[in-house]
Short mmCIF file of C-alpha atoms in Angstrom, two decimals:
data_model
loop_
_atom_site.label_atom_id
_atom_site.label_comp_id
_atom_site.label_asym_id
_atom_site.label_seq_id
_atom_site.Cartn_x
_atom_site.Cartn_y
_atom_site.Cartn_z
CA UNK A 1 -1.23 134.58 14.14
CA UNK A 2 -4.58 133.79 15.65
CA UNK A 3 -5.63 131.86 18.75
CA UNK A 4 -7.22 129.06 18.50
CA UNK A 5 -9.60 129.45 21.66
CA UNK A 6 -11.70 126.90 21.07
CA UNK A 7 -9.66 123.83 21.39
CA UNK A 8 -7.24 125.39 23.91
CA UNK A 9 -10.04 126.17 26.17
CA UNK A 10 -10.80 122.48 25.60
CA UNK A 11 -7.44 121.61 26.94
CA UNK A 12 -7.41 123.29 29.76
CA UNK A 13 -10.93 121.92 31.34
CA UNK A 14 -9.27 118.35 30.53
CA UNK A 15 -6.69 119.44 32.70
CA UNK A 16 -9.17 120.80 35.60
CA UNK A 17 -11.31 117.53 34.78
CA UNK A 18 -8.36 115.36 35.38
CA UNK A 19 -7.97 117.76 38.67
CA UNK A 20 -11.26 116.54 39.69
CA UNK A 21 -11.04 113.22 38.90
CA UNK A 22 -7.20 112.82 40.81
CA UNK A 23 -9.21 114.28 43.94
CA UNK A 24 -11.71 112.29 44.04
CA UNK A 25 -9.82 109.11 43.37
CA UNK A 26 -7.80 110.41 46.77
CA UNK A 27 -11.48 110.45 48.55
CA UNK A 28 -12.74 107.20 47.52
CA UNK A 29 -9.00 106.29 48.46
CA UNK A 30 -9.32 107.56 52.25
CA UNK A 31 -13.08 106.19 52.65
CA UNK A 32 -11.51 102.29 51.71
CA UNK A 33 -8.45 103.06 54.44
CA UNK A 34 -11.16 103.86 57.09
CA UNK A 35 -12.54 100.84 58.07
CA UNK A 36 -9.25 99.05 58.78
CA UNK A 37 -6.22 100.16 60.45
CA UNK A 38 -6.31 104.08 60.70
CA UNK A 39 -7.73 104.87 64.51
CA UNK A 40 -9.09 108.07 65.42
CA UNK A 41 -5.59 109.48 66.15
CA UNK A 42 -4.63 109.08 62.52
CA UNK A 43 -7.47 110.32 61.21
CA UNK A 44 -6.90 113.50 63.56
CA UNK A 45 -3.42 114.06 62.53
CA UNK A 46 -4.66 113.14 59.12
CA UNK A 47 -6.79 115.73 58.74
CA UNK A 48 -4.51 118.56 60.74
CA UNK A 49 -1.89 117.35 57.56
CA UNK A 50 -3.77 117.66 54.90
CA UNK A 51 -5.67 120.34 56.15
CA UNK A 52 -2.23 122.71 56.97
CA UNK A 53 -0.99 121.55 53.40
CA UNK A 54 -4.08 122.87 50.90
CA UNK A 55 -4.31 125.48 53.06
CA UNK A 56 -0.50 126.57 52.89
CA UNK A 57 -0.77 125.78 48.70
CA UNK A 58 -4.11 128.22 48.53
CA UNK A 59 -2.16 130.67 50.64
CA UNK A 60 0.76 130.64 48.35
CA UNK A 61 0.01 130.15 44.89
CA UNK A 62 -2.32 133.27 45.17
CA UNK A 63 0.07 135.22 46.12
CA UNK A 64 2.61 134.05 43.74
CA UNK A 65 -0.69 134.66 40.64
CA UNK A 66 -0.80 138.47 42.20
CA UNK A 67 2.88 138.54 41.49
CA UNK A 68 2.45 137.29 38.15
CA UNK A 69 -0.82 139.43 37.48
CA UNK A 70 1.81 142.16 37.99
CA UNK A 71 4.64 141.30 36.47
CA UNK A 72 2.45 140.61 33.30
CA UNK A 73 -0.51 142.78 32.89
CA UNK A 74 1.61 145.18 30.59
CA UNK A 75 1.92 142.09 28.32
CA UNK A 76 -1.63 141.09 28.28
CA UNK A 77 -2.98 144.21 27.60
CA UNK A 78 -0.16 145.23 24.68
CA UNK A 79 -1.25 141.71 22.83
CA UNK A 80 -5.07 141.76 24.07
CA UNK A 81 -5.32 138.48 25.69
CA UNK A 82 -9.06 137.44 26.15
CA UNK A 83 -9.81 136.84 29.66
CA UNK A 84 -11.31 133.82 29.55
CA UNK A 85 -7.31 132.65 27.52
CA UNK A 86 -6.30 134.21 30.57
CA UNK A 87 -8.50 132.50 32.93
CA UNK A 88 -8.14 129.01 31.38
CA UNK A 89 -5.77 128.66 29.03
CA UNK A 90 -2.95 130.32 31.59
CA UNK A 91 -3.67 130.22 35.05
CA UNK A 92 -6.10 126.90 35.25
CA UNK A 93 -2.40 125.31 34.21
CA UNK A 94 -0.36 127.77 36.00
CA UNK A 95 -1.70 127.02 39.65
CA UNK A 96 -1.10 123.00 39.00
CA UNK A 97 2.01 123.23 37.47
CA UNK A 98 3.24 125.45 40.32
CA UNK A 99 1.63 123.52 42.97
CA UNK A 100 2.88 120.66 42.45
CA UNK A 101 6.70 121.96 41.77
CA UNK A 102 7.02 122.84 45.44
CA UNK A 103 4.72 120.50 46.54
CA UNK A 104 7.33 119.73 48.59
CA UNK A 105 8.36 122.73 50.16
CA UNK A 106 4.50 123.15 51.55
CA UNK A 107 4.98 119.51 52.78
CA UNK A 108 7.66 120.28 54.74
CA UNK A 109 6.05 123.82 55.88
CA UNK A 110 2.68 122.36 56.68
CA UNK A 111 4.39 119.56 59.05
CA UNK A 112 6.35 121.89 60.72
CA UNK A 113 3.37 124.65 61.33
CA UNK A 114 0.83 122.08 62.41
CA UNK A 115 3.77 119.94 64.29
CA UNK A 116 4.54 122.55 66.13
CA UNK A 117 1.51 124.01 67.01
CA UNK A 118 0.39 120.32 68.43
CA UNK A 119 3.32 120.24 70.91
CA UNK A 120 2.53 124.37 71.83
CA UNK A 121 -0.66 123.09 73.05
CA UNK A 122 1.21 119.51 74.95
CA UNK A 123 -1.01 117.23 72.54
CA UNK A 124 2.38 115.38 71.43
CA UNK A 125 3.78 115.27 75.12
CA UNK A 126 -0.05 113.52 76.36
CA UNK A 127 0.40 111.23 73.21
CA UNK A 128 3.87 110.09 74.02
CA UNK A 129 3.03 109.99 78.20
CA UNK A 130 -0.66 107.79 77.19
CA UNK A 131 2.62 104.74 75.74
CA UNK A 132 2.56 105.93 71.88
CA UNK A 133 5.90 105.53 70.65
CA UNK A 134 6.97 108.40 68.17
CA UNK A 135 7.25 105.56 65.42
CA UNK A 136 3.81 105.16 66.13
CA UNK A 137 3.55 108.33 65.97
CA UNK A 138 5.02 108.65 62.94
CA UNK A 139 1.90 106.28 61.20
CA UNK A 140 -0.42 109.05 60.33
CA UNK A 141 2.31 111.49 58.69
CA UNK A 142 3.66 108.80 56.36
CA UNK A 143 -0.29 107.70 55.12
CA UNK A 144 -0.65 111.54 54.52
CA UNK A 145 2.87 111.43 52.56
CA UNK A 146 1.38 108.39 50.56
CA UNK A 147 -1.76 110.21 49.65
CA UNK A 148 0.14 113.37 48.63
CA UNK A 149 2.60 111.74 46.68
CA UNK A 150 0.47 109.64 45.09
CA UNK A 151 -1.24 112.64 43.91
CA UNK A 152 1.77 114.40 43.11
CA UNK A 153 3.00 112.00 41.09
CA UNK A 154 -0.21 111.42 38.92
CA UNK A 155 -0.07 115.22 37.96
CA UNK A 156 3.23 115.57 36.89
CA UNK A 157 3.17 112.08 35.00
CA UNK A 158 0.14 112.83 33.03
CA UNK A 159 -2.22 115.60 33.67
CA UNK A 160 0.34 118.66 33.99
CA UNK A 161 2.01 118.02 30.70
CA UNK A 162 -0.99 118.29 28.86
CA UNK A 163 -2.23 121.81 30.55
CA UNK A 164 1.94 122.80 30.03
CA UNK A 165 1.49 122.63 25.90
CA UNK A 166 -1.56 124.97 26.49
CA UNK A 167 0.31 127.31 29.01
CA UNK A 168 3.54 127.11 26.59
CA UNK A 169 1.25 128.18 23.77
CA UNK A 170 -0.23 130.91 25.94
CA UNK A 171 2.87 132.42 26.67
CA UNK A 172 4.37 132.48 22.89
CA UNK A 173 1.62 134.58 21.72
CA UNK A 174 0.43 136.93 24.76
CA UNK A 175 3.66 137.09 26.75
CA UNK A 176 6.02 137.11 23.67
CA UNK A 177 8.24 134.00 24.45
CA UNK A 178 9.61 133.17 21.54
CA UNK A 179 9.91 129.54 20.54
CA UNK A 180 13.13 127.72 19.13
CA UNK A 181 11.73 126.80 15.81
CA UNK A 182 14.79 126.21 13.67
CA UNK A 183 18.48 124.07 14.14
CA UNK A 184 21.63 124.11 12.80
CA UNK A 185 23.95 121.17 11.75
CA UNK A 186 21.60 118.73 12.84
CA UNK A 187 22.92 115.18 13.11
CA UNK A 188 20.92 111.70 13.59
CA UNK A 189 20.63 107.93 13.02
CA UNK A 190 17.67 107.04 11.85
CA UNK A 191 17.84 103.36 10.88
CA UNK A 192 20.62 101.35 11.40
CA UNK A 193 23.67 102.03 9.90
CA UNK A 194 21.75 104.97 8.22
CA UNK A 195 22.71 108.50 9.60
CA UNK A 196 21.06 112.00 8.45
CA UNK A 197 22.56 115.40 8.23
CA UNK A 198 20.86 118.82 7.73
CA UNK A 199 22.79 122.28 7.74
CA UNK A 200 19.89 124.29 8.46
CA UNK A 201 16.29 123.07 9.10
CA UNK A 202 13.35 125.51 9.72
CA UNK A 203 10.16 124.21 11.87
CA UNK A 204 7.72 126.83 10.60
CA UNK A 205 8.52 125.53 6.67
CA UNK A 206 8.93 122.07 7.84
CA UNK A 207 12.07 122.17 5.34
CA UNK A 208 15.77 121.60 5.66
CA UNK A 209 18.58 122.64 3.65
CA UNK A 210 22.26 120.99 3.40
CA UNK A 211 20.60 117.81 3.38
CA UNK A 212 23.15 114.59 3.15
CA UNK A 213 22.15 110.98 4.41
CA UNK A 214 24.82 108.50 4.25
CA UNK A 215 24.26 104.48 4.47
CA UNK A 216 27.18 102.09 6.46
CA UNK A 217 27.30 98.13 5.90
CA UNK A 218 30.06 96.50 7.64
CA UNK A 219 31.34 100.18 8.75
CA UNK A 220 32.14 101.18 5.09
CA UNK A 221 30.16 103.44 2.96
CA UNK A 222 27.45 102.17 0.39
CA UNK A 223 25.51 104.87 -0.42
CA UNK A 224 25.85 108.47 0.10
CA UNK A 225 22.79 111.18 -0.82
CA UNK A 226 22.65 114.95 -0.80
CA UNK A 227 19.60 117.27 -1.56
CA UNK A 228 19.81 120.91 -1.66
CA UNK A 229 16.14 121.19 0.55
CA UNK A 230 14.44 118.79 1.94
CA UNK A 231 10.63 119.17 2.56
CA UNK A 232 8.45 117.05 5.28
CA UNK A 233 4.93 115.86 4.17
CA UNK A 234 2.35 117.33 6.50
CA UNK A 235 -0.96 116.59 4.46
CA UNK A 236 0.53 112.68 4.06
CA UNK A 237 -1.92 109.77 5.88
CA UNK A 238 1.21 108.16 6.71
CA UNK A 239 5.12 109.45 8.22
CA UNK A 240 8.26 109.99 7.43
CA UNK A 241 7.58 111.25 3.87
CA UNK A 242 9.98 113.28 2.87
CA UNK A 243 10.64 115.38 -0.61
CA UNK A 244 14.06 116.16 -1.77
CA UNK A 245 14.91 118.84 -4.05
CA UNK A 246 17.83 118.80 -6.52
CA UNK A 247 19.31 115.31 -5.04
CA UNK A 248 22.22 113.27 -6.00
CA UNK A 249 22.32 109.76 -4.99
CA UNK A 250 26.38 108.27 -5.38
CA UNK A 251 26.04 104.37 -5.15
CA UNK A 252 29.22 102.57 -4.15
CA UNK A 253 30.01 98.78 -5.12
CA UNK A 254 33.64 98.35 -4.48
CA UNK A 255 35.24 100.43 -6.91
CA UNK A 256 32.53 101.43 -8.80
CA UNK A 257 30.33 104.70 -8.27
CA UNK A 258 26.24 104.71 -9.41
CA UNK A 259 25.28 108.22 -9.74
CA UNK A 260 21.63 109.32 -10.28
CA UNK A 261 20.60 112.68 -9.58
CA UNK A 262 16.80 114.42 -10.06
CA UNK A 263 15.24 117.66 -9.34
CA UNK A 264 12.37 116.17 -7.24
CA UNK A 265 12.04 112.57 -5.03
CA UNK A 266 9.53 111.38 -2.64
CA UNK A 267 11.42 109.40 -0.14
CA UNK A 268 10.66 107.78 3.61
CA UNK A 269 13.67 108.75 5.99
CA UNK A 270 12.44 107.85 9.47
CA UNK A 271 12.66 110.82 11.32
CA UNK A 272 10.15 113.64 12.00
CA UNK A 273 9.86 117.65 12.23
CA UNK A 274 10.22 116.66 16.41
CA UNK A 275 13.29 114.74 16.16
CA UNK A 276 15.00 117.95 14.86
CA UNK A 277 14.21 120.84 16.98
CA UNK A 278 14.27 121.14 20.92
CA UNK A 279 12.58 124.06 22.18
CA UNK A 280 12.78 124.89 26.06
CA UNK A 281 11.01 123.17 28.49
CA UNK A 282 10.25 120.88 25.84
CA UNK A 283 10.49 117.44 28.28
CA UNK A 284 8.05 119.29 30.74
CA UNK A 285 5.35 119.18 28.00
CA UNK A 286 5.74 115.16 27.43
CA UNK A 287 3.85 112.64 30.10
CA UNK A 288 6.01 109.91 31.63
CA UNK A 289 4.90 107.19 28.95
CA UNK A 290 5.89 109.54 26.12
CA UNK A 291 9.08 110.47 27.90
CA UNK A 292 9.94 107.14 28.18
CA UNK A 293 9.16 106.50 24.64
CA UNK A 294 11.27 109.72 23.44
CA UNK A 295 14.20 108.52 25.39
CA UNK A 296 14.43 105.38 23.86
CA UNK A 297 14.09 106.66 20.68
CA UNK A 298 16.33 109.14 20.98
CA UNK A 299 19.13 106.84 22.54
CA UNK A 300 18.43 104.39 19.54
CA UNK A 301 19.27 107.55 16.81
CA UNK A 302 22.34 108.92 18.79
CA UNK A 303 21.29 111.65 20.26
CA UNK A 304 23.46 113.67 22.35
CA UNK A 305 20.97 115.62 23.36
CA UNK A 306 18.51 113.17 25.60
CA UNK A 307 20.05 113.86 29.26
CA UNK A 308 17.16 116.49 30.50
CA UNK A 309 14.63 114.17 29.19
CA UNK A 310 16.42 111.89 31.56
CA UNK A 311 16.99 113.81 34.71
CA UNK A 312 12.78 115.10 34.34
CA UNK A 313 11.69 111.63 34.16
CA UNK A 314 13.80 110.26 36.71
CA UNK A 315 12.65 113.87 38.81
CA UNK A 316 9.08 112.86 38.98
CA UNK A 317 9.43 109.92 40.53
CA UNK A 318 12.15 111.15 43.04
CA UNK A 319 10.12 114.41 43.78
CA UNK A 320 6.98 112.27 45.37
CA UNK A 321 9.31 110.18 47.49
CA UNK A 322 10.42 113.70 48.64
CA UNK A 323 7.92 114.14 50.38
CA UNK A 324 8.28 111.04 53.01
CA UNK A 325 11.81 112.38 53.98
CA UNK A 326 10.88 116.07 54.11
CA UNK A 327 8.19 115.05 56.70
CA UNK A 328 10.22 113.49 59.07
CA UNK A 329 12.44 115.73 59.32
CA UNK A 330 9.71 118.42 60.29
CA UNK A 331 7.66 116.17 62.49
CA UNK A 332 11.43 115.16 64.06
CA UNK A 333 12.82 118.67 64.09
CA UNK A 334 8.98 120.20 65.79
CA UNK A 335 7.65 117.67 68.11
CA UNK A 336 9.69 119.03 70.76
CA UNK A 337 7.87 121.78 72.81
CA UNK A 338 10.20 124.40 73.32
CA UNK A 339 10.12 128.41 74.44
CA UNK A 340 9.94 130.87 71.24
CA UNK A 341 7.01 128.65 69.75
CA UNK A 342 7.49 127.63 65.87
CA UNK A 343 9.48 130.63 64.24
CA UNK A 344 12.47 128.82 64.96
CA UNK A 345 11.56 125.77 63.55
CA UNK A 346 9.87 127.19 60.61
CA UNK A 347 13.02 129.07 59.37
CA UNK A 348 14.77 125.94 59.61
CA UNK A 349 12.32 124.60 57.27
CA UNK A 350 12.04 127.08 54.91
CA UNK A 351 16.02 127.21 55.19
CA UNK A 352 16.20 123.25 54.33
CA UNK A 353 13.39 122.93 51.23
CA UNK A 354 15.13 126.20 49.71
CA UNK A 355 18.67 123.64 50.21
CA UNK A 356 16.58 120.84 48.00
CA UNK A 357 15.31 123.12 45.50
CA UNK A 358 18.75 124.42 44.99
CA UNK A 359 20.60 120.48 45.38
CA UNK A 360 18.15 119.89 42.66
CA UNK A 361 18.81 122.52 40.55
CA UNK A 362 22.69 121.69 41.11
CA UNK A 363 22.08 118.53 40.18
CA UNK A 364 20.52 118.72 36.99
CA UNK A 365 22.74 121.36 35.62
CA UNK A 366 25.79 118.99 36.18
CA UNK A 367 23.64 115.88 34.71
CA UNK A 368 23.24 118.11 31.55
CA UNK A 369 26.35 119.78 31.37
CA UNK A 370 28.90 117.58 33.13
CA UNK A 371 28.15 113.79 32.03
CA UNK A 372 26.47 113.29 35.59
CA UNK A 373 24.34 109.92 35.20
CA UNK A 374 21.08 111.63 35.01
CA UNK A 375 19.23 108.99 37.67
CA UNK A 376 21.65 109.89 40.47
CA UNK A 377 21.54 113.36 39.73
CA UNK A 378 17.72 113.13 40.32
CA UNK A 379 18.06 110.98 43.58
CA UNK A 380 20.68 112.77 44.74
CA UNK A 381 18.76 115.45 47.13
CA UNK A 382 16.91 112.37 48.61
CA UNK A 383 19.84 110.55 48.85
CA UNK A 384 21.31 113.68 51.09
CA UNK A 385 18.24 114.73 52.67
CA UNK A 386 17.38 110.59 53.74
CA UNK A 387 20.65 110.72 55.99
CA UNK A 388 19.25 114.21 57.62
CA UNK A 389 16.02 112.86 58.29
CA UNK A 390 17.71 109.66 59.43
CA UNK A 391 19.89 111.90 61.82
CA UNK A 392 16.65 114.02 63.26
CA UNK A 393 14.70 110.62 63.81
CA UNK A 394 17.48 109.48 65.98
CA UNK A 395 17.19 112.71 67.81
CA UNK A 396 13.48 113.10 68.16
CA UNK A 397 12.02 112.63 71.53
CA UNK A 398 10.52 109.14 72.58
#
């Protein structure tokens, strides 16, 4: 199987273009806020967030791409990746993806380092003593939060899911994940009243086997058709066209039966080589729009299988508001200036993001394997993490 380098690499700088252009929308963003109500003691917290943030995301995610350098040289060497696949194809997607999945967890890290260091040096006892309140206080951390969530949620709603497909495809061919690419017993309504049935269907043939489709008016059976393979159309201008192979078609009017049979049909069943096979990760590779369109498409053919499309779409959205309650509880918990400096503080935050990765991870299994309505199950960390910030403002010093 060969790589098509070309248009992957093409992917990938659309992903680092859309980089660029998310970055500089948050420039052109900060030079409109200037002029109005952000004073020089925003901006300097401003830029001591923002600052402590890409510089705790740098710190980590190269790191985490020597780990993975590693872990996975033995891989890229046994199926000779080309370094510039490597390069852009896998790690221009990689460090975004990444990024942004604990974006979080350096939120939270970056408000307590920078936090802390402020009241170390009494800057957060002069601003307090000069008549800010800490609400006041508060101002420049949640226009930072906006910013970076904002951001956050821009990449994971459309520009990570594209650079995913390329990093999915990556990883299939030079790290030897294999794919799901057949199904078995596949069930699904794809018109109304009209549900499908395949035994077995195969992605790489585009062809199913077992094939029945049977037709309901007024909840009684009209029409009932079986086809020993069924083939999808991938050179057709239009969808849905379907062949079947050795088909019977059984015709019911009351209590007479219309049988025709054939050894070849073109036929339009509304359903598509995507509607049949899930592989993993699948809903990470989709942008919000398409999600949204999937789900209701999905939830229109019966689908059973639609909940972790759900809980990911519902997840970006929660994940950016994340950041807003992960910050005040490090600016609450590391304003104080106390003996022993910021270790203390920073285990504590390190202990409470690893709690919300794990709440989330919780949450989304039982949302997918328990019936848990997949929107609570992605607000549910915030929803438990909002009362602990709420208890830590109370406590923070005024």
């Amino acid at each position: 199987m060969k790589y098509s380098n070309i248009k992957k690499h093409r992917k990938a700088l659309k992903v680092g273009r859309g980089l660029r252009k998310a970055f500089r929308r948050l420039g052109t963003l900060l030079k409109k806020l200037k002029p109005s109500f952000i004073k020089r003691l925003d901006w300097y917290i401003i830029k001591k967030f923002i600052g402590t943030y890409l510089f705790s995301i740098l710190l980590i995610i190269a790191i985490a791409i020597v780990f993975d350098i590693n872990q996975y040289l033995d891989s890229f060497i046994k199926y000779k990746a080309p370094l510039k696949a490597i390069v852009f194809d896998y790690y221009m997607n990689f460090v975004p993806y990444y990024a942004n999945l604990f974006s979080a967890l350096f939120v939270f890290i970056a408000v307590i380092f920078f936090t802390s260091k402020l009241a170390g040096n009494s800057e957060i006892i002069a601003m307090l003593a000069s008549g800010v309140s800490f609400r006041r206080l508060m101002r420049p951390y949640m226009i930072s939060c906006v910013l970076i969530s904002l951001l956050s949620y821009y990449l994971s709603a459309y520009v990570i899911p594209q650079g995913t497909v390329v990093r999915q495809n990556f990883e299939t061919i030079y790290k030897n994940k294999k794919k799901t690419t057949a199904a078995e017993n596949v069930q699904l309504q794809v018109g109304q009243g009209v549900i499908a049935y395949i035994q077995h269907y195969d992605n790489t043939m585009k062809r199913g086997y077992g094939f029945s489709l049977d037709k309901f008016e007024n909840k009684k059976l009209v029409s009932h058709m079986t086809a020993q393979e069924i083939q999808y159309d991938t050179i057709s201008d239009t969808k849905f066209q379907w062949r079947a192979v050795n088909w019977k078609i059984r015709e019911l009017k009351g209590l007479r039966e219309h049988i025709t049979s054939g050894m070849k049909k073109d036929t339009v069943i509304m359903m598509e080589p995507a509607d049949l096979v899930y592989s993993k990760g699948q809903q990470e590779t989709l942008t919000s729009p398409e999600l949204r369109d999937f789900i209701s498409k999905q939830i229109g053919r019966g689908s059973s299988n639609v909940v972790r499309y759900q809980v990911e779409y519902h997840k970006r959205i929660a994940m950016s508001f994340a950041s807003f309650i992960l910050t005040i509880i490090g600016a609450s918990l590391s304003s104080r200036k106390r003996k022993g400096g910021m270790g203390l503080y920073l285990g504590i935050g390190l202990a409470l993001s690893a709690l919300y990765i794990l709440l989330q991870a919780i949450s989304s299994t039982f949302a997918v394997n328990a019936n848990f309505p997949p929107m609570i199950a992605a607000w549910m960390p915030n929803i438990i993490f909002a009362v602990v910030a709420y208890f830590c403002y109370r406590q923070a010093p005024n």
